[in-house]
Coordinates of C-alpha atoms in Angstrom, one line a residue:
Chain A
M217 CA 10.9 -49.9 -26.9
K218 CA 14.1 -48.7 -25.3
K219 CA 13.8 -45.4 -27.3
L220 CA 10.3 -44.9 -26.1
F221 CA 11.3 -45.5 -22.5
A222 CA 14.1 -42.9 -22.9
V223 CA 11.6 -40.4 -24.2
F224 CA 9.3 -41.0 -21.2
L225 CA 12.3 -40.7 -18.9
L226 CA 13.2 -37.4 -20.4
L227 CA 9.6 -36.1 -20.2
F228 CA 9.4 -37.0 -16.5
L229 CA 12.9 -35.9 -15.6
F230 CA 13.1 -32.5 -17.2
P231 CA 10.2 -30.8 -15.4
D232 CA 11.6 -32.2 -12.2
A233 CA 15.1 -31.0 -12.8
H234 CA 13.7 -27.6 -13.6
A235 CA 11.5 -27.5 -10.5
E236 CA 14.4 -28.2 -8.2
E237 CA 16.0 -24.9 -9.2
A238 CA 12.9 -22.8 -8.4
Y239 CA 12.3 -21.8 -4.8
V240 CA 8.7 -21.1 -3.8
L241 CA 8.1 -18.7 -1.0
K242 CA 4.6 -19.3 0.5
F243 CA 3.6 -16.0 1.9
A244 CA 0.4 -15.0 3.7
T245 CA -1.4 -11.8 4.6
L246 CA -4.8 -10.7 6.0
A247 CA -5.0 -8.0 3.3
P248 CA -7.7 -8.8 0.8
Q249 CA -7.2 -9.2 -2.9
G250 CA -7.3 -5.8 -4.6
S251 CA -6.4 -3.8 -1.4
T252 CA -3.4 -1.4 -1.4
W253 CA -1.4 -3.9 0.7
M254 CA -2.1 -6.9 -1.5
N255 CA -1.4 -4.9 -4.6
I256 CA 2.1 -3.9 -3.3
I257 CA 2.9 -7.4 -2.1
T258 CA 1.9 -8.7 -5.5
D259 CA 4.1 -6.2 -7.3
W260 CA 6.9 -7.3 -5.0
A261 CA 6.3 -11.0 -5.8
N262 CA 6.3 -10.2 -9.6
K263 CA 9.5 -8.3 -9.3
V264 CA 11.3 -11.1 -7.4
E265 CA 10.2 -13.6 -9.9
K266 CA 11.3 -11.5 -12.8
E267 CA 14.7 -10.4 -11.4
S268 CA 15.5 -14.0 -10.3
Q269 CA 14.4 -15.2 -13.8
G270 CA 11.9 -17.5 -12.2
R271 CA 14.3 -19.0 -9.7
L272 CA 12.4 -17.6 -6.8
K273 CA 8.7 -17.4 -6.9
F274 CA 6.0 -16.3 -4.4
K275 CA 2.8 -18.2 -3.7
L276 CA 0.6 -15.6 -2.2
Y277 CA -2.2 -16.5 0.3
G278 CA -4.1 -13.2 0.6
G279 CA -7.3 -12.2 2.3
G280 CA -6.6 -14.2 5.5
V281 CA -7.2 -17.6 3.8
S282 CA -4.4 -18.9 6.0
G283 CA -6.1 -17.8 9.2
D284 CA -5.1 -14.9 11.5
E285 CA -1.5 -14.0 12.3
P286 CA -1.0 -16.6 15.1
D287 CA -2.4 -19.3 12.7
V288 CA 0.1 -18.1 10.1
L289 CA 3.0 -18.3 12.5
R290 CA 1.9 -21.8 13.5
K291 CA 1.9 -22.9 9.8
I292 CA 5.3 -21.3 9.4
R293 CA 6.6 -23.5 12.2
F294 CA 5.1 -26.6 10.6
G295 CA 6.7 -25.6 7.3
Q296 CA 3.4 -25.2 5.5
L297 CA 4.1 -21.5 5.0
H298 CA 7.4 -19.5 4.9
G299 CA 6.5 -15.9 5.5
G300 CA 3.9 -13.2 5.8
A301 CA 2.9 -9.6 6.3
M302 CA 2.6 -9.3 10.1
T303 CA 1.1 -6.5 12.3
G304 CA 2.1 -5.9 15.9
H305 CA -0.2 -8.7 16.9
G306 CA 1.8 -11.3 15.1
I307 CA 5.2 -9.6 15.7
G308 CA 4.5 -9.9 19.4
Y309 CA 4.8 -13.6 19.1
I310 CA 8.1 -13.4 17.2
Y311 CA 10.0 -10.8 19.0
S312 CA 7.9 -8.9 21.5
P313 CA 10.4 -6.1 22.2
T314 CA 9.7 -4.7 18.7
R315 CA 6.4 -3.5 20.2
V316 CA 8.3 -0.8 22.1
L317 CA 7.3 1.2 19.1
E318 CA 3.6 0.6 19.9
I319 CA 3.8 1.9 23.5
P320 CA 0.8 4.2 24.1
F321 CA 1.3 8.0 24.1
L322 CA 4.9 7.6 22.8
F323 CA 4.7 9.3 19.4
S324 CA 2.8 12.4 18.3
S325 CA 4.0 12.5 14.6
Y326 CA 5.2 10.1 11.9
D327 CA 8.5 12.0 11.8
E328 CA 9.1 11.0 15.4
V329 CA 8.2 7.4 14.6
D330 CA 10.6 7.3 11.6
H331 CA 13.4 8.8 13.6
V332 CA 13.2 6.4 16.6
R333 CA 12.6 3.4 14.5
A334 CA 15.7 4.0 12.4
Q335 CA 17.7 4.1 15.7
L336 CA 16.3 0.8 17.0
M337 CA 16.2 -1.1 13.7
P338 CA 19.6 -2.9 14.0
E339 CA 18.5 -4.3 17.4
I340 CA 15.1 -5.2 16.0
R341 CA 16.5 -7.0 13.0
E342 CA 18.8 -9.0 15.2
G343 CA 15.9 -9.9 17.5
F344 CA 14.0 -11.4 14.5
H345 CA 17.1 -13.2 13.4
Q346 CA 17.7 -14.7 16.8
N347 CA 14.1 -15.9 16.9
G348 CA 14.1 -17.8 13.7
F349 CA 12.9 -15.0 11.3
E350 CA 14.3 -12.4 9.0
L351 CA 12.7 -9.0 8.8
L352 CA 12.7 -8.2 5.1
G353 CA 10.7 -5.0 5.1
W354 CA 9.2 -2.6 7.6
M355 CA 5.6 -1.2 7.2
E356 CA 3.0 -0.1 9.6
V357 CA -0.7 -0.1 10.3
G358 CA -0.4 3.5 11.3
F359 CA -1.6 5.8 14.1
I360 CA -4.4 4.2 16.1
Q361 CA -7.2 6.4 17.4
L362 CA -10.0 6.0 19.9
F363 CA -13.4 5.7 18.3
S364 CA -16.3 6.2 20.7
R365 CA -20.0 6.8 21.1
A366 CA -19.4 9.8 23.4
P367 CA -16.6 12.4 22.9
I368 CA -13.4 11.6 24.8
Y369 CA -11.1 14.4 26.0
S370 CA -9.2 12.8 28.9
I371 CA -8.2 9.7 30.7
D372 CA -11.2 10.5 33.1
D373 CA -13.5 10.3 30.1
M374 CA -12.0 6.9 29.2
K375 CA -12.7 5.7 32.8
K376 CA -16.4 6.4 32.2
S377 CA -16.3 4.4 28.9
R378 CA -16.6 0.7 28.2
I379 CA -13.4 0.3 26.2
W380 CA -12.5 -2.8 24.2
L381 CA -9.3 -4.6 25.0
W382 CA -8.0 -7.1 22.5
Q383 CA -8.2 -10.2 24.5
G384 CA -4.8 -11.6 25.4
D385 CA -2.9 -8.6 24.2
P386 CA 0.0 -7.9 26.7
L387 CA 0.5 -4.3 25.5
G388 CA -3.2 -3.3 26.0
T389 CA -3.4 -5.2 29.3
A390 CA -0.4 -3.3 30.7
F391 CA -1.8 0.0 29.5
F392 CA -5.1 -0.5 31.3
E393 CA -3.4 -1.8 34.4
A394 CA -1.2 1.3 34.5
S395 CA -4.1 3.7 34.0
G396 CA -6.5 2.0 36.4
L397 CA -9.1 1.6 33.7
S398 CA -11.2 -1.5 33.5
P399 CA -11.6 -2.5 29.9
V400 CA -13.9 -5.1 28.3
P401 CA -11.6 -7.9 26.9
L402 CA -13.0 -9.4 23.7
P403 CA -11.7 -11.1 20.6
I404 CA -11.5 -8.7 17.6
T405 CA -14.2 -10.7 15.9
E406 CA -16.8 -9.6 18.5
V407 CA -16.1 -5.9 18.4
F408 CA -18.6 -4.9 15.8
T409 CA -21.5 -6.8 17.4
S410 CA -20.5 -5.5 20.9
L411 CA -20.5 -1.9 19.7
S412 CA -24.0 -2.6 18.4
T413 CA -25.3 -4.1 21.6
G414 CA -23.5 -1.6 23.8
L415 CA -21.3 -4.1 25.6
I416 CA -18.6 -1.7 24.6
D417 CA -18.9 1.9 23.5
T418 CA -15.3 2.7 22.7
T419 CA -12.7 0.9 20.5
I420 CA -9.3 1.6 19.0
A421 CA -8.3 1.4 15.3
P422 CA -6.4 3.1 12.6
P423 CA -8.7 5.2 10.4
L424 CA -8.6 2.8 7.5
G425 CA -9.2 -0.1 9.9
A426 CA -12.3 1.6 11.4
I427 CA -13.7 1.9 7.9
A428 CA -12.8 -1.6 6.7
L429 CA -14.4 -3.1 9.8
Q430 CA -17.3 -0.7 9.7
W431 CA -16.8 0.2 13.3
F432 CA -17.0 3.9 12.5
T433 CA -20.8 3.4 11.8
K434 CA -21.2 2.8 15.5
T435 CA -18.8 5.5 16.8
P436 CA -19.6 9.1 16.0
Y437 CA -16.4 10.4 17.7
M438 CA -12.7 10.0 17.1
T439 CA -9.8 11.4 19.1
S440 CA -7.4 13.3 16.9
M441 CA -4.5 12.5 19.2
P442 CA -3.1 9.1 18.3
V443 CA -3.1 6.6 21.2
M444 CA -0.3 4.6 19.6
D445 CA 1.4 3.6 16.3
G446 CA 0.5 0.2 14.9
I447 CA 3.6 -1.5 13.5
G448 CA 4.0 -4.1 10.8
G449 CA 6.7 -6.1 9.0
L450 CA 7.3 -8.4 6.0
I451 CA 8.9 -11.5 7.5
V452 CA 10.3 -14.8 6.3
S453 CA 11.4 -17.8 8.3
R454 CA 15.1 -18.4 8.5
K455 CA 14.5 -22.1 7.7
F456 CA 13.5 -20.9 4.2
F457 CA 15.8 -17.9 3.9
D458 CA 18.9 -19.7 4.9
G459 CA 18.2 -22.4 2.3
L460 CA 18.4 -19.8 -0.5
P461 CA 21.5 -19.1 -2.5
N462 CA 23.3 -15.9 -1.6
D463 CA 22.1 -13.9 -4.6
L464 CA 18.5 -14.7 -3.9
Q465 CA 18.8 -13.8 -0.3
K466 CA 20.2 -10.4 -1.4
L467 CA 17.4 -10.0 -3.9
L468 CA 14.7 -10.8 -1.3
R469 CA 16.2 -8.4 1.2
R470 CA 16.6 -5.5 -1.3
T471 CA 13.1 -5.9 -2.8
G472 CA 11.5 -6.5 0.6
E473 CA 12.9 -3.3 1.9
E474 CA 11.6 -1.5 -1.2
A475 CA 8.1 -3.1 -0.8
G476 CA 8.1 -2.1 2.9
A477 CA 9.0 1.5 2.1
R478 CA 6.2 1.6 -0.4
L479 CA 3.7 0.1 2.0
L480 CA 4.7 2.6 4.7
V481 CA 4.0 5.6 2.3
E482 CA 0.8 4.1 0.9
T483 CA -0.6 3.1 4.2
R484 CA -0.1 6.6 5.6
R485 CA -1.8 8.0 2.4
D486 CA -4.7 5.6 2.9
N487 CA -5.1 6.6 6.5
E488 CA -5.1 10.2 5.5
K489 CA -7.7 9.6 2.9
S490 CA -9.7 7.6 5.5
L491 CA -9.7 10.6 7.8
A492 CA -11.4 12.6 5.1
V493 CA -13.9 9.8 4.5
L494 CA -14.7 9.6 8.2
K495 CA -15.4 13.3 8.3
Q496 CA -17.7 13.0 5.3
H497 CA -19.6 10.3 7.1
G498 CA -20.2 12.6 10.1
V499 CA -17.5 11.4 12.5
T500 CA -16.5 14.2 14.8
F501 CA -12.8 14.6 15.6
T502 CA -12.1 15.7 19.1
S503 CA -8.8 17.5 19.2
E504 CA -8.4 19.1 22.6
W505 CA -7.0 16.7 25.1
K506 CA -7.4 17.9 28.7
D507 CA -4.7 15.9 30.5
K508 CA -1.3 17.5 30.8
D509 CA 1.5 16.0 28.7
S510 CA 3.3 15.1 31.8
D511 CA 0.4 13.0 33.1
L512 CA 0.3 11.1 29.8
Y513 CA 4.0 10.5 30.0
D514 CA 3.7 9.2 33.5
L515 CA 1.0 6.8 32.4
R516 CA 3.2 5.7 29.4
D517 CA 6.2 5.1 31.7
R518 CA 4.1 3.1 34.2
A519 CA 2.8 0.9 31.3
A520 CA 6.4 0.4 30.1
A521 CA 7.5 -0.6 33.6
I522 CA 4.8 -3.3 33.7
L523 CA 5.9 -4.6 30.3
A524 CA 9.5 -4.6 31.4
K525 CA 8.7 -6.5 34.6
D526 CA 7.1 -9.3 32.4
G527 CA 10.1 -9.2 30.1
Y528 CA 7.7 -8.4 27.2
I529 CA 9.7 -5.2 26.4
P530 CA 13.0 -4.9 28.2
A531 CA 13.5 -1.7 30.1
P532 CA 16.8 -0.7 28.4
L533 CA 15.1 -0.9 24.9
Y534 CA 12.3 1.4 26.2
E535 CA 14.9 3.8 27.6
K536 CA 16.7 3.9 24.4
A537 CA 13.5 4.6 22.5
R538 CA 12.6 7.4 24.9
K539 CA 16.0 9.0 24.8
S540 CA 16.1 8.9 21.0
L541 CA 12.6 10.5 21.0
N542 CA 13.6 13.2 23.5
D543 CA 16.8 14.0 21.6
Y544 CA 14.8 14.3 18.4
R545 CA 12.2 16.6 20.0
A546 CA 15.0 18.8 21.6
H547 CA 16.8 18.9 18.3
K548 CA 13.6 19.7 16.4
G549 CA 12.8 22.5 18.9
K550 CA 16.1 24.2 18.2
K551 CA 15.6 24.2 14.4
Chain B
M9 CA -34.7 17.4 -23.4
P10 CA -36.8 16.5 -26.6
H11 CA -40.1 16.3 -24.9
T12 CA -42.0 18.8 -27.1
P13 CA -44.4 17.3 -29.6
K14 CA -42.6 18.3 -32.7
S15 CA -44.9 16.3 -35.0
L16 CA -48.1 18.1 -33.8
P17 CA -48.5 20.6 -36.6
R18 CA -48.1 18.0 -39.3
S19 CA -50.7 15.7 -37.7
K20 CA -53.1 18.6 -37.5
T21 CA -52.8 19.2 -41.2
A22 CA -53.4 15.6 -42.0
L23 CA -56.5 15.5 -39.8
M24 CA -58.2 18.2 -41.9
S25 CA -59.3 15.7 -44.5
I26 CA -61.4 13.6 -42.2
P27 CA -64.9 14.7 -41.1
R28 CA -64.8 17.7 -38.9
K29 CA -66.6 16.3 -35.8
L30 CA -64.4 13.3 -35.7
A31 CA -61.4 15.5 -36.3
R32 CA -62.3 17.8 -33.4
A33 CA -62.8 14.8 -31.2
T34 CA -59.5 13.3 -32.2
I35 CA -57.7 16.5 -31.7
C36 CA -59.2 16.8 -28.2
L37 CA -58.1 13.3 -27.4
C38 CA -54.6 13.8 -28.8
G39 CA -54.5 17.1 -26.9
A40 CA -55.4 15.4 -23.7
L41 CA -52.8 12.7 -24.2
L42 CA -50.1 15.2 -25.4
G43 CA -50.8 17.4 -22.5
A44 CA -49.7 14.5 -20.2
C45 CA -46.8 13.3 -22.3
S46 CA -44.9 13.8 -25.5
M47 CA -44.9 11.6 -28.6
G48 CA -41.6 10.2 -27.6
Q49 CA -42.9 9.3 -24.2
M50 CA -45.9 7.6 -25.6
V51 CA -43.7 5.5 -27.9
A52 CA -41.3 4.8 -25.0
R53 CA -44.2 3.7 -22.8
S54 CA -45.7 1.4 -25.4
S55 CA -42.3 -0.3 -25.9
L56 CA -42.0 -1.2 -22.2
P57 CA -43.5 -4.7 -22.8
I58 CA -41.1 -5.3 -25.6
I59 CA -38.1 -4.3 -23.4
E60 CA -39.5 -6.7 -20.8
S61 CA -39.8 -9.5 -23.3
G62 CA -36.3 -8.7 -24.6
N63 CA -35.0 -9.2 -21.1
V64 CA -36.7 -12.5 -20.8
A65 CA -35.2 -13.6 -24.1
M66 CA -31.8 -12.4 -23.1
N67 CA -31.9 -14.4 -19.9
R68 CA -32.7 -17.5 -22.0
E69 CA -29.7 -17.0 -24.3
T70 CA -27.2 -19.8 -24.3
D71 CA -24.7 -18.3 -26.7
L72 CA -22.3 -16.2 -24.7
D73 CA -20.8 -14.4 -27.7
L74 CA -24.2 -13.4 -28.9
A75 CA -25.2 -12.1 -25.5
R76 CA -21.9 -10.2 -25.1
A77 CA -22.5 -8.5 -28.5
A78 CA -26.2 -7.8 -28.0
I79 CA -26.4 -6.5 -24.5
P80 CA -24.6 -3.1 -25.1
A81 CA -27.1 -2.2 -27.8
N82 CA -30.0 -3.1 -25.6
L83 CA -28.6 -1.1 -22.8
K84 CA -28.3 2.0 -25.0
L85 CA -31.9 1.5 -26.1
V86 CA -33.0 1.3 -22.5
E87 CA -31.0 4.4 -21.7
G88 CA -32.6 6.1 -24.7
L89 CA -36.1 5.3 -23.3
I90 CA -35.0 6.6 -19.9
Q91 CA -34.3 9.9 -21.6
E92 CA -38.0 10.0 -22.5
L93 CA -39.2 8.6 -19.2
P94 CA -36.6 9.5 -16.5
D95 CA -38.9 8.7 -13.6
N96 CA -39.9 5.2 -14.9
A97 CA -38.8 2.8 -12.3
D98 CA -39.2 -0.3 -14.5
L99 CA -36.8 1.1 -17.1
R100 CA -34.3 2.2 -14.4
L101 CA -34.4 -1.4 -13.1
Q102 CA -33.9 -2.8 -16.5
A103 CA -30.8 -0.6 -16.9
A104 CA -29.5 -1.4 -13.5
Q105 CA -29.9 -5.2 -14.1
G106 CA -28.4 -4.9 -17.6
F107 CA -25.3 -3.0 -16.5
Y108 CA -24.8 -5.4 -13.6
G109 CA -25.2 -8.5 -15.8
Y110 CA -23.0 -7.1 -18.6
A111 CA -20.2 -6.0 -16.2
Y112 CA -20.4 -9.3 -14.2
G113 CA -20.6 -11.6 -17.2
F114 CA -18.3 -10.0 -19.7
V115 CA -16.1 -7.2 -18.2
E116 CA -15.0 -7.6 -14.6
D117 CA -12.6 -10.5 -15.1
E118 CA -10.8 -8.6 -17.8
D119 CA -11.0 -5.0 -17.0
N120 CA -11.6 -3.9 -13.4
R121 CA -11.7 -0.2 -14.2
R122 CA -14.3 -0.5 -16.9
A123 CA -16.4 -2.8 -14.8
S124 CA -16.2 -0.3 -11.9
G125 CA -17.7 2.4 -14.2
L126 CA -20.5 0.1 -15.4
Y127 CA -21.5 -1.0 -11.9
R128 CA -21.6 2.6 -10.9
R129 CA -23.9 3.4 -13.8
G130 CA -26.1 0.5 -12.8
W131 CA -26.1 1.9 -9.2
E132 CA -27.2 5.3 -10.4
H133 CA -30.1 3.9 -12.3
A134 CA -31.1 1.7 -9.3
R135 CA -31.0 4.7 -7.0
Q136 CA -33.5 6.5 -9.2
A137 CA -35.8 3.4 -9.0
L138 CA -35.4 3.4 -5.3
A139 CA -36.4 7.1 -5.1
A140 CA -39.5 6.2 -7.2
S141 CA -40.4 3.5 -4.5
G142 CA -40.6 6.2 -1.9
F143 CA -37.0 6.3 -0.6
Q144 CA -36.1 9.8 0.3
G145 CA -32.7 11.6 0.6
D146 CA -29.2 10.9 -0.5
L147 CA -28.4 7.2 0.1
A148 CA -24.7 7.9 0.1
A149 CA -24.7 10.9 2.4
M150 CA -27.2 9.7 5.1
T151 CA -26.2 8.1 8.4
T152 CA -26.8 4.4 9.0
E153 CA -29.5 5.2 11.5
E154 CA -31.4 7.4 9.0
L155 CA -31.0 4.7 6.4
K156 CA -32.4 2.0 8.7
R157 CA -35.4 4.3 9.6
Q158 CA -36.2 4.8 5.9
L159 CA -35.7 1.1 5.1
A160 CA -38.1 0.1 7.8
G161 CA -40.8 2.2 6.0
L162 CA -40.4 0.5 2.7
S163 CA -42.8 -2.2 1.5
R164 CA -42.4 -5.3 -0.7
R165 CA -43.0 -3.0 -3.7
A166 CA -39.5 -1.6 -3.2
V167 CA -37.7 -5.0 -3.3
P168 CA -36.5 -4.9 -6.9
A169 CA -35.1 -1.4 -6.4
L170 CA -33.5 -2.3 -3.1
F171 CA -32.0 -5.5 -4.6
W172 CA -30.4 -3.9 -7.7
S173 CA -29.2 -0.9 -5.7
A174 CA -27.5 -3.1 -3.2
S175 CA -26.1 -5.4 -5.9
C176 CA -24.7 -2.7 -8.1
W177 CA -23.4 -0.8 -5.1
A178 CA -21.6 -3.8 -3.6
K179 CA -20.0 -4.6 -6.9
W180 CA -18.9 -1.0 -7.4
I181 CA -17.2 -1.2 -4.0
D182 CA -15.8 -4.6 -4.8
M183 CA -14.0 -3.2 -7.8
N184 CA -12.4 -0.5 -5.6
R185 CA -11.1 -2.3 -2.6
N186 CA -8.2 0.1 -2.3
D187 CA -10.4 3.2 -2.0
P188 CA -11.5 4.0 1.6
A189 CA -14.4 6.2 0.2
R190 CA -15.9 3.1 -1.4
I191 CA -15.1 0.6 1.4
A192 CA -16.9 2.9 3.8
D193 CA -20.3 2.2 2.1
M194 CA -20.2 -1.6 2.3
G195 CA -22.2 -1.6 5.5
K196 CA -25.0 0.5 3.8
A197 CA -25.2 -1.8 0.8
A198 CA -25.6 -4.7 3.2
E199 CA -28.4 -2.8 5.0
L200 CA -30.3 -2.5 1.8
M201 CA -29.9 -6.2 1.1
E202 CA -30.9 -7.1 4.7
R203 CA -34.2 -5.4 3.9
V204 CA -34.7 -7.5 0.8
L205 CA -34.1 -10.6 2.9
A206 CA -36.8 -9.5 5.3
L207 CA -39.3 -8.5 2.6
D208 CA -38.9 -11.2 0.0
E209 CA -36.0 -13.7 0.3
N210 CA -37.1 -15.4 -2.9
Y211 CA -36.7 -12.3 -5.1
Y212 CA -34.5 -12.9 -8.1
H213 CA -33.8 -16.5 -7.4
G214 CA -32.8 -16.0 -3.8
G215 CA -30.3 -13.4 -4.9
A216 CA -30.2 -11.8 -1.4
H217 CA -29.0 -15.1 0.0
L218 CA -26.3 -15.3 -2.6
F219 CA -25.3 -11.8 -1.7
F220 CA -24.8 -12.7 2.0
G221 CA -23.2 -16.0 1.1
V222 CA -20.5 -14.0 -0.6
Y223 CA -20.6 -11.2 2.0
Y224 CA -19.8 -13.5 4.9
G225 CA -17.7 -16.0 3.0
A226 CA -15.3 -13.7 1.2
R227 CA -13.5 -12.4 4.4
P228 CA -11.6 -13.9 7.3
P229 CA -13.5 -13.7 10.6
M230 CA -11.2 -11.0 11.8
L231 CA -12.5 -8.7 9.1
G232 CA -16.1 -9.6 9.6
G233 CA -16.4 -13.0 7.9
D234 CA -18.6 -15.7 9.2
F235 CA -18.3 -19.0 7.5
E236 CA -21.3 -20.7 9.0
R237 CA -23.6 -17.9 8.1
S238 CA -22.1 -17.9 4.6
A239 CA -22.7 -21.6 4.2
K240 CA -26.3 -21.2 5.4
H241 CA -27.1 -18.5 2.9
F242 CA -25.6 -20.5 0.0
E243 CA -27.8 -23.5 1.2
K244 CA -30.9 -21.3 1.2
A245 CA -30.1 -19.9 -2.3
R246 CA -29.6 -23.5 -3.5
A247 CA -33.0 -24.6 -2.0
I248 CA -34.8 -21.6 -3.5
T249 CA -33.5 -22.4 -7.0
H250 CA -33.8 -26.2 -6.6
G251 CA -30.1 -26.6 -7.3
K252 CA -30.6 -25.4 -10.9
L253 CA -28.8 -22.0 -10.6
L254 CA -25.1 -22.8 -11.2
L255 CA -24.1 -19.4 -9.9
V256 CA -24.7 -20.8 -6.3
D257 CA -22.0 -23.5 -6.5
M258 CA -19.7 -21.3 -8.5
L259 CA -19.8 -18.5 -5.9
Q260 CA -19.6 -20.8 -3.0
A261 CA -16.4 -22.3 -4.5
E262 CA -14.9 -18.9 -5.4
Y263 CA -15.5 -17.3 -2.0
L264 CA -16.3 -19.6 0.8
A265 CA -14.2 -22.7 -0.2
H266 CA -11.3 -20.4 -1.2
Q267 CA -11.5 -18.6 2.1
L268 CA -11.6 -21.9 4.0
L269 CA -8.7 -23.2 1.8
D270 CA -10.9 -26.2 1.2
R271 CA -9.4 -27.4 -2.1
K272 CA -11.6 -30.4 -2.3
Q273 CA -14.8 -28.5 -2.0
F274 CA -13.5 -25.8 -4.4
H275 CA -12.7 -28.4 -7.0
E276 CA -15.8 -30.6 -6.7
R277 CA -18.2 -27.7 -6.8
L278 CA -16.6 -26.2 -9.9
I279 CA -16.3 -29.5 -11.7
A280 CA -20.0 -30.0 -11.1
V281 CA -20.8 -26.6 -12.5
V282 CA -18.7 -27.1 -15.6
N283 CA -20.3 -30.5 -16.3
A284 CA -23.9 -29.4 -15.6
P285 CA -26.3 -29.8 -18.6
S286 CA -26.8 -26.4 -20.4
D287 CA -30.6 -26.8 -20.3
I288 CA -30.9 -27.3 -16.6
Y289 CA -32.6 -24.0 -16.0
P290 CA -33.8 -22.5 -19.4
E291 CA -35.2 -19.3 -17.8
M292 CA -31.7 -18.5 -16.5
A293 CA -29.6 -20.1 -19.3
L294 CA -27.4 -17.0 -19.7
V295 CA -26.5 -16.7 -16.1
N296 CA -25.8 -20.4 -16.0
A297 CA -23.6 -20.2 -19.1
I298 CA -21.7 -17.3 -17.4
A299 CA -21.3 -19.3 -14.2
Q300 CA -19.9 -22.2 -16.3
Q301 CA -17.4 -20.0 -18.0
K302 CA -16.3 -18.5 -14.8
A303 CA -16.0 -21.9 -13.2
G304 CA -13.6 -22.9 -15.9
R305 CA -11.5 -19.8 -15.2
L306 CA -11.5 -20.5 -11.5
L307 CA -10.4 -24.1 -12.0
A308 CA -7.4 -22.7 -13.9
K309 CA -6.5 -20.8 -10.7
E310 CA -6.7 -23.8 -8.4
E311 CA -3.0 -24.5 -8.4
E312 CA -2.2 -20.8 -7.6
W313 CA -4.8 -20.4 -4.8
F314 CA -4.3 -23.6 -2.9

């Protein structure tokens, strides 16, 4: 009887002792199963599990099963989740100054984006850290364009449009306030229907987003000039990260950085492909913008001033981004 | 294309031995028939009822291994008949349904690339059937407005072609979720199925309702999902099939319950599917057996998904 008891004890104890060694990172994303994002995140998870010899595992919640990004952040605070792939929407709730990289009419090429981001990255990382998160990898949603029923060539054209504003988004709100436009605030879930009913006739999205959400079927025109760059990051809560042994922390950082770099490249490629698909589907790209650059820069600066006043994006950080961009442009011009 | 009546000279010689008058009349009759179609076409046409019965028999099959082994040969037979009768909508629909069923039941869980190719072939056949129902122009190239206009002009006769076009197309897209060119067509596939819903919601065991149960249940609201609508469509499909089509519960668990992170619903529905008697719906025994097999696979994923 004693022997039998000992066997039972062993059976019960061993799996437990083993489980204690394995850390499980519960990680959420809106990206659907089989999408480029989810494929890369899955590769990342497999790599971590393999290289840690099973000591660190991912449990992936893809396709938005954990809710939208604010839901995911709430679940992280309650300890039900530990990390996720976030876009600017969610990042705004973690460390809003990061969204300096999303200020409208700031960047005109991905080279500029990459240069300025590299300059600001130490500050951004520190901001995440101070706010209870670690930024493991950087990715992006990509350049965001205006999609509309009628062609748009200027801010004046925009004034004549019924433009969607993502309800509650501080960045969009500041932009519209600065430009004197009156947008139509709606949750993102109502955009497609509202484009159909005519409540709105203009929306913003990255090319891949406009396809995935089928918005492009309602908007025959797209501006070639990007309105802004949509950011994104692979994040983990410090509560989880700090509990990991040093070697696993290093592993997660290194592989997270690699996954982010891959996501960045692949997302840009997907957006490039999406532009071709949009063209095939008869979307007309309007390339000539009538406003002078200086007018757009004024507008951009006014929006930034509003965001600084609210403390959403501190003025010094915006200045730093602008200076870095100007330096880059001047340097590039000399080449 | 082998449409020329190669056997004609031999037939003529053979006919010489029978009385002349009769022979002349027979030749006239043959000539009239052969003028309209070749020997191969005649044979193909006469085998249509057999193909149809074969389909009925396949749907009643309960042995998955037998079905898995038998369907490819049937598909090639149907494709062979299509060589003879390329404009025959019934054959095209048989092929579309066959490719869909084979890819869904036996390929997609193991080999995404192969399934993608099979769904695409099914879609190509269904498109031909759709053209035979009066649909004009290139489905893939036309605008959504033009598509809607054309769909509005189609009658109930077009329902099978619409249903299998939409089904194969959506699955082909589903196998290619990382390709913007495919994703862009999802709205059009849904438009076709909307028309099925309007013309005959009962077609193929309420299949259009199943389609929209998945369509609205497989995505978060932010990306166009709508859980209430999804649940209503599943309910409707369940009502139409009197709860006998196990695919309904299996799909509701796989998509809606998963999307809602509702583990209890997921588990209970799938357990019910697995435990259902195999003779609950004899006309659809094969689909039910596939649903039971898939339910087992999904239950194995429960720990990973929730």
